[in-house]
Tab-separated table of C-alpha atoms and ligand atoms in Angstrom:
chain	number	residue	atom	x	y	z
A	1	MET	CA	243.944	25.951	-162.797
A	2	THR	CA	241.275	28.211	-161.329
A	3	PRO	CA	242.104	31.884	-161.921
A	4	HIS	CA	242.736	33.774	-158.698
A	5	SER	CA	239.847	36.156	-159.374
A	6	ALA	CA	237.408	33.219	-159.308
A	7	LEU	CA	238.226	32.329	-155.712
A	8	PRO	CA	235.636	33.403	-153.159
A	9	ALA	CA	236.425	36.398	-150.992
A	10	PRO	CA	237.854	35.448	-147.591
A	11	ILE	CA	235.498	34.539	-144.759
A	12	ILE	CA	237.009	35.770	-141.491
A	13	GLU	CA	235.369	34.173	-138.457
A	14	ARG	CA	235.373	35.506	-134.912
A	15	ARG	CA	233.756	33.311	-132.305
A	16	PHE	CA	232.648	34.579	-128.884
A	17	GLU	CA	231.660	32.935	-125.613
A	18	ASP	CA	228.365	34.801	-125.393
A	19	SER	CA	226.290	37.365	-127.208
A	20	GLY	CA	227.203	40.165	-124.794
A	21	THR	CA	230.935	39.767	-125.402
A	22	LEU	CA	230.256	39.559	-129.122
A	23	ALA	CA	228.169	42.742	-129.047
A	24	GLU	CA	230.929	44.653	-127.231
A	25	ALA	CA	233.641	43.519	-129.636
A	26	LEU	CA	231.531	44.185	-132.705
A	27	ALA	CA	230.497	47.612	-131.404
A	28	ASP	CA	234.195	48.439	-130.880
A	29	GLU	CA	235.022	47.304	-134.405
A	30	VAL	CA	232.164	49.221	-136.014
A	31	ALA	CA	232.961	52.345	-133.991
A	32	ALA	CA	236.624	52.140	-135.030
A	33	ARG	CA	235.643	51.795	-138.690
A	34	LEU	CA	233.275	54.771	-138.523
A	35	ASP	CA	235.833	56.836	-136.630
A	36	HIS	CA	238.472	56.065	-139.236
A	37	ALA	CA	236.101	56.987	-142.067
A	38	LEU	CA	235.331	60.295	-140.363
A	39	SER	CA	239.030	61.067	-140.097
A	40	GLU	CA	239.148	60.929	-143.903
A	41	ARG	CA	235.903	62.651	-144.877
A	42	GLU	CA	232.904	64.540	-143.564
A	43	ARG	CA	230.368	61.712	-143.384
A	44	ALA	CA	230.300	57.966	-142.770
A	45	SER	CA	227.664	55.358	-143.638
A	46	LEU	CA	226.391	52.468	-141.541
A	47	ILE	CA	223.934	49.895	-142.857
A	48	VAL	CA	222.205	47.712	-140.257
A	49	SER	CA	219.703	44.866	-140.247
A	50	GLY	CA	216.499	44.278	-138.337
A	51	GLY	CA	215.364	41.235	-136.409
A	52	SER	CA	216.295	40.342	-132.848
A	53	THR	CA	220.013	39.569	-133.190
A	54	PRO	CA	221.305	43.159	-133.490
A	55	ILE	CA	219.579	44.501	-130.361
A	56	SER	CA	222.514	43.783	-128.030
A	57	LEU	CA	224.887	45.286	-130.595
A	58	PHE	CA	222.750	48.427	-130.939
A	59	ARG	CA	222.692	48.883	-127.168
A	60	GLU	CA	226.491	48.779	-127.093
A	61	LEU	CA	227.129	50.805	-130.206
A	62	ARG	CA	224.865	53.680	-129.164
A	63	THR	CA	227.150	54.391	-126.196
A	64	ARG	CA	230.310	54.799	-128.275
A	65	PRO	CA	231.580	58.388	-128.301
A	66	LEU	CA	231.483	59.039	-132.041
A	67	PRO	CA	230.527	62.268	-133.842
A	68	TRP	CA	227.147	60.683	-134.581
A	69	LEU	CA	225.875	63.863	-136.245
A	70	ARG	CA	228.140	62.976	-139.159
A	71	ILE	CA	226.971	59.372	-139.452
A	72	ASP	CA	224.242	58.253	-141.850
A	73	VAL	CA	222.394	55.108	-140.781
A	74	THR	CA	220.074	53.075	-142.943
A	75	LEU	CA	218.705	49.568	-143.213
A	76	ALA	CA	219.669	46.567	-145.288
A	77	ASP	CA	215.939	45.848	-145.495
A	78	GLU	CA	212.562	47.006	-144.260
A	79	ARG	CA	209.227	45.322	-143.695
A	80	TRP	CA	206.328	47.197	-145.352
A	81	VAL	CA	204.581	48.268	-142.185
A	82	GLU	CA	204.089	51.685	-140.624
A	83	PRO	CA	207.160	53.019	-138.760
A	84	ASP	CA	205.373	52.612	-135.414
A	85	HIS	CA	204.430	48.967	-136.085
A	86	PRO	CA	206.159	46.456	-133.758
A	87	ASP	CA	207.661	44.688	-136.805
A	88	SER	CA	209.152	47.842	-138.300
A	89	ASN	CA	212.939	47.773	-138.585
A	90	GLU	CA	212.938	51.563	-138.558
A	91	ARG	CA	211.181	51.468	-135.188
A	92	LEU	CA	213.760	49.006	-133.899
A	93	VAL	CA	216.643	51.220	-134.989
A	94	ARG	CA	215.052	54.329	-133.495
A	95	ARG	CA	214.394	52.595	-130.166
A	96	GLU	CA	217.572	50.563	-129.820
A	97	LEU	CA	220.318	52.335	-131.776
A	98	LEU	CA	219.416	56.013	-132.069
A	99	GLN	CA	219.612	56.616	-128.329
A	100	ASP	CA	222.293	57.952	-125.982
A	101	ALA	CA	225.243	59.321	-127.978
A	102	ALA	CA	223.831	57.903	-131.210
A	103	ALA	CA	220.592	59.919	-131.012
A	104	ALA	CA	222.254	62.532	-133.225
A	105	ALA	CA	222.810	60.139	-136.146
A	106	ASN	CA	220.963	60.743	-139.402
A	107	LEU	CA	218.553	57.874	-140.074
A	108	ILE	CA	217.516	57.329	-143.679
A	109	PRO	CA	214.295	55.285	-143.511
A	110	LEU	CA	213.323	52.792	-146.201
A	111	LYS	CA	209.574	53.113	-145.598
A	112	THR	CA	207.475	55.573	-147.583
A	113	PRO	CA	203.690	56.170	-147.660
A	114	ALA	CA	203.490	54.095	-150.881
A	115	ASP	CA	201.107	51.141	-150.697
A	116	THR	CA	203.752	48.631	-151.701
A	117	PRO	CA	207.539	48.418	-151.561
A	118	ASP	CA	207.482	47.996	-155.344
A	119	ALA	CA	206.103	51.531	-155.673
A	120	ALA	CA	208.751	52.958	-153.334
A	121	ILE	CA	211.897	51.693	-155.020
A	122	GLY	CA	212.458	54.937	-156.939
A	123	GLU	CA	212.077	57.212	-153.935
A	124	CYS	CA	214.125	55.046	-151.601
A	125	SER	CA	216.889	54.594	-154.195
A	126	ALA	CA	217.060	58.389	-154.472
A	127	ARG	CA	217.373	58.634	-150.675
A	128	LEU	CA	220.249	56.147	-150.698
A	129	SER	CA	222.012	57.892	-153.547
A	130	HIS	CA	223.064	60.630	-151.075
A	131	LEU	CA	225.050	58.162	-148.996
A	132	PHE	CA	228.791	57.893	-149.255
A	133	THR	CA	229.812	54.705	-151.071
A	134	PRO	CA	231.358	52.294	-150.713
A	135	PHE	CA	229.434	52.093	-147.438
A	136	ASP	CA	231.732	52.096	-144.438
A	137	VAL	CA	230.039	49.213	-142.626
A	138	VAL	CA	227.270	46.782	-143.573
A	139	ILE	CA	225.939	44.446	-140.851
A	140	LEU	CA	223.737	41.562	-141.937
A	141	GLY	CA	221.844	38.858	-140.115
A	142	MET	CA	220.662	35.485	-141.377
A	143	GLY	CA	217.392	33.625	-141.045
A	144	ASN	CA	217.116	29.911	-140.381
A	145	ASP	CA	215.959	29.475	-143.977
A	146	GLY	CA	219.199	30.999	-145.251
A	147	HIS	CA	217.829	34.439	-146.115
A	148	THR	CA	219.811	37.571	-145.513
A	149	ALA	CA	218.514	41.144	-145.616
A	150	SER	CA	215.139	40.387	-147.258
A	151	LEU	CA	216.559	38.151	-149.964
A	152	PHE	CA	214.392	35.115	-149.267
A	153	PRO	CA	214.786	31.636	-150.804
A	154	HIS	CA	213.129	30.991	-154.148
A	155	THR	CA	211.494	34.444	-154.422
A	156	ALA	CA	211.176	36.417	-157.645
A	157	ALA	CA	213.178	39.185	-155.948
A	158	LEU	CA	216.315	37.087	-156.371
A	159	ASP	CA	216.401	37.655	-160.147
A	160	ILE	CA	217.503	41.238	-159.541
A	161	GLY	CA	218.475	40.923	-155.900
A	162	LEU	CA	221.302	38.452	-156.427
A	163	GLN	CA	223.060	40.079	-159.369
A	164	PRO	CA	226.529	40.698	-157.907
A	165	ASP	CA	227.284	43.667	-160.200
A	166	GLY	CA	223.776	44.925	-160.971
A	167	ASP	CA	222.866	48.624	-160.892
A	168	ALA	CA	219.752	48.274	-158.720
A	169	LEU	CA	220.184	49.274	-155.066
A	170	LEU	CA	216.832	47.937	-153.902
A	171	VAL	CA	214.397	45.196	-154.726
A	172	SER	CA	210.923	44.418	-153.425
A	173	CYS	CA	210.271	41.002	-151.949
A	174	HIS	CA	207.041	39.163	-151.156
A	175	PRO	CA	208.142	36.137	-149.135
A	176	ALA	CA	205.538	33.386	-148.807
A	177	GLU	CA	207.048	32.083	-145.569
A	178	ALA	CA	207.629	35.347	-143.674
A	179	PRO	CA	205.296	38.167	-142.667
A	180	HIS	CA	205.031	41.415	-144.640
A	181	ALA	CA	206.179	42.521	-148.048
A	182	ARG	CA	209.701	43.922	-147.860
A	183	LEU	CA	212.157	46.257	-149.463
A	184	SER	CA	215.698	44.908	-149.512
A	185	MET	CA	219.074	46.123	-150.595
A	186	THR	CA	220.401	44.008	-153.435
A	187	LEU	CA	223.492	41.839	-153.168
A	188	SER	CA	225.305	44.344	-155.359
A	189	ALA	CA	224.496	47.216	-152.975
A	190	LEU	CA	225.360	45.175	-149.874
A	191	LEU	CA	228.746	44.148	-151.256
A	192	ASN	CA	229.639	47.759	-152.015
A	193	THR	CA	231.178	48.239	-148.583
A	194	ARG	CA	234.547	48.575	-146.938
A	195	HIS	CA	233.528	46.242	-144.132
A	196	LEU	CA	230.913	43.490	-144.400
A	197	VAL	CA	229.741	41.722	-141.241
A	198	LEU	CA	227.490	38.693	-140.793
A	199	HIS	CA	226.241	38.636	-137.184
A	200	ILE	CA	224.741	35.345	-135.985
A	201	THR	CA	223.976	33.852	-132.594
A	202	GLY	CA	222.887	30.393	-131.482
A	203	LYS	CA	223.625	26.805	-132.483
A	204	ASP	CA	220.777	26.734	-134.998
A	205	LYS	CA	222.217	29.622	-136.970
A	206	ARG	CA	225.663	28.049	-136.883
A	207	GLN	CA	224.193	24.888	-138.410
A	208	VAL	CA	222.446	26.940	-141.070
A	209	LEU	CA	225.757	28.632	-141.871
A	210	GLU	CA	227.527	25.227	-142.103
A	211	LYS	CA	224.816	24.018	-144.468
A	212	ALA	CA	225.180	27.161	-146.560
A	213	LEU	CA	228.944	26.723	-146.719
A	214	THR	CA	228.731	23.119	-147.887
A	215	GLY	CA	226.122	23.563	-150.628
A	216	THR	CA	226.030	25.568	-153.812
A	217	GLU	CA	222.423	26.279	-154.739
A	218	ILE	CA	222.141	29.999	-154.128
A	219	ARG	CA	218.409	30.439	-154.708
A	220	ALA	CA	217.704	27.829	-152.015
A	221	MET	CA	219.852	29.749	-149.497
A	222	PRO	CA	220.546	33.316	-150.618
A	223	ILE	CA	223.173	33.752	-147.865
A	224	ARG	CA	225.353	31.622	-150.165
A	225	ALA	CA	225.553	34.573	-152.534
A	226	LEU	CA	227.515	36.416	-149.838
A	227	LEU	CA	229.674	33.423	-149.000
A	228	GLN	CA	230.532	32.554	-152.592
A	229	GLN	CA	231.210	35.998	-154.083
A	230	ASN	CA	234.738	37.208	-154.745
A	231	ARG	CA	234.258	40.935	-154.307
A	232	THR	CA	234.078	41.694	-150.567
A	233	PRO	CA	235.597	39.816	-147.596
A	234	ILE	CA	232.985	38.793	-145.056
A	235	HIS	CA	233.545	38.969	-141.295
A	236	VAL	CA	231.401	36.416	-139.468
A	237	TYR	CA	230.769	37.274	-135.814
A	238	TRP	CA	229.134	34.371	-134.046
A	239	THR	CA	228.385	32.760	-130.737
A	240	GLY	CA	226.602	29.531	-130.027
B	1	LIG	C1	214.643	41.393	-141.230
B	1	LIG	C2	216.115	41.198	-141.377
B	1	LIG	C3	216.571	39.798	-141.561
B	1	LIG	C4	217.200	39.324	-140.251
B	1	LIG	C5	217.160	37.830	-140.145
B	1	LIG	C6	217.619	37.368	-138.777
B	1	LIG	O1	214.188	42.501	-141.242
B	1	LIG	O2	213.934	40.395	-141.072
B	1	LIG	O3	216.916	42.215	-141.617
B	1	LIG	O4	217.409	39.568	-142.626
B	1	LIG	O5	218.524	39.788	-140.168
B	1	LIG	O6	215.855	37.384	-140.364
B	1	LIG	O7	216.658	37.760	-137.855
B	1	LIG	P1	216.808	37.474	-136.316
B	1	LIG	O8	217.957	38.311	-135.860
B	1	LIG	O9	215.513	37.924	-135.712
B	1	LIG	O10	217.067	36.009	-136.184
């Protein structure tokens, strides 16, 4: 018989009619989690992803009346471009999340002046070490190739990036199929949270998720590492 501890953590799905309704519900959930954390301690931590999916969520969340001054925000991953580059996740978060009530939040960027993400791992890990852990909320997206954060299929980054109990917080990634070198939180860091969310929209992403759920080869679809682990329940918010 399979020992209970070997079973994967639960996957809790919430399906929505459209992305706007999803964004409102997810913003309410995230705000409630942060509010609860701040009733227990001085600071709360929120880890968000880049890409296009979270924009509607950010626009909702930034209006929630939280004590944002006490909330630390950082990224699950960053593309190695200047913070004013259109592809910068930091730029996205500044423009779309750190507005309205949320302008007071403390953003911890993952970009440094270093030439490569490899050379910035030490400094960025030190920045993250000031955050309260387990993180209060981690929100991830997923690419159509099955990547999450910047853990891309068949990259060398996966050797360290997919260790479920490794010590490393960050890993550099040089995806052949996506623009820019990246810095990504590792699976181990991402799972160290009280509330883990996978936010996906569209039929294509749903099909990618179904494919990930029915196969086992993790390096081909790193999102499987989240779906198959037994440490942290995963809340899938989706519409499509
Ligand atoms: C990034 C991400 C990445 C993203 C997915 C989905 O910086 O590229 O954090 O993991 O979540 O690629 O991106 P979309 O939301 O644009 O589909």
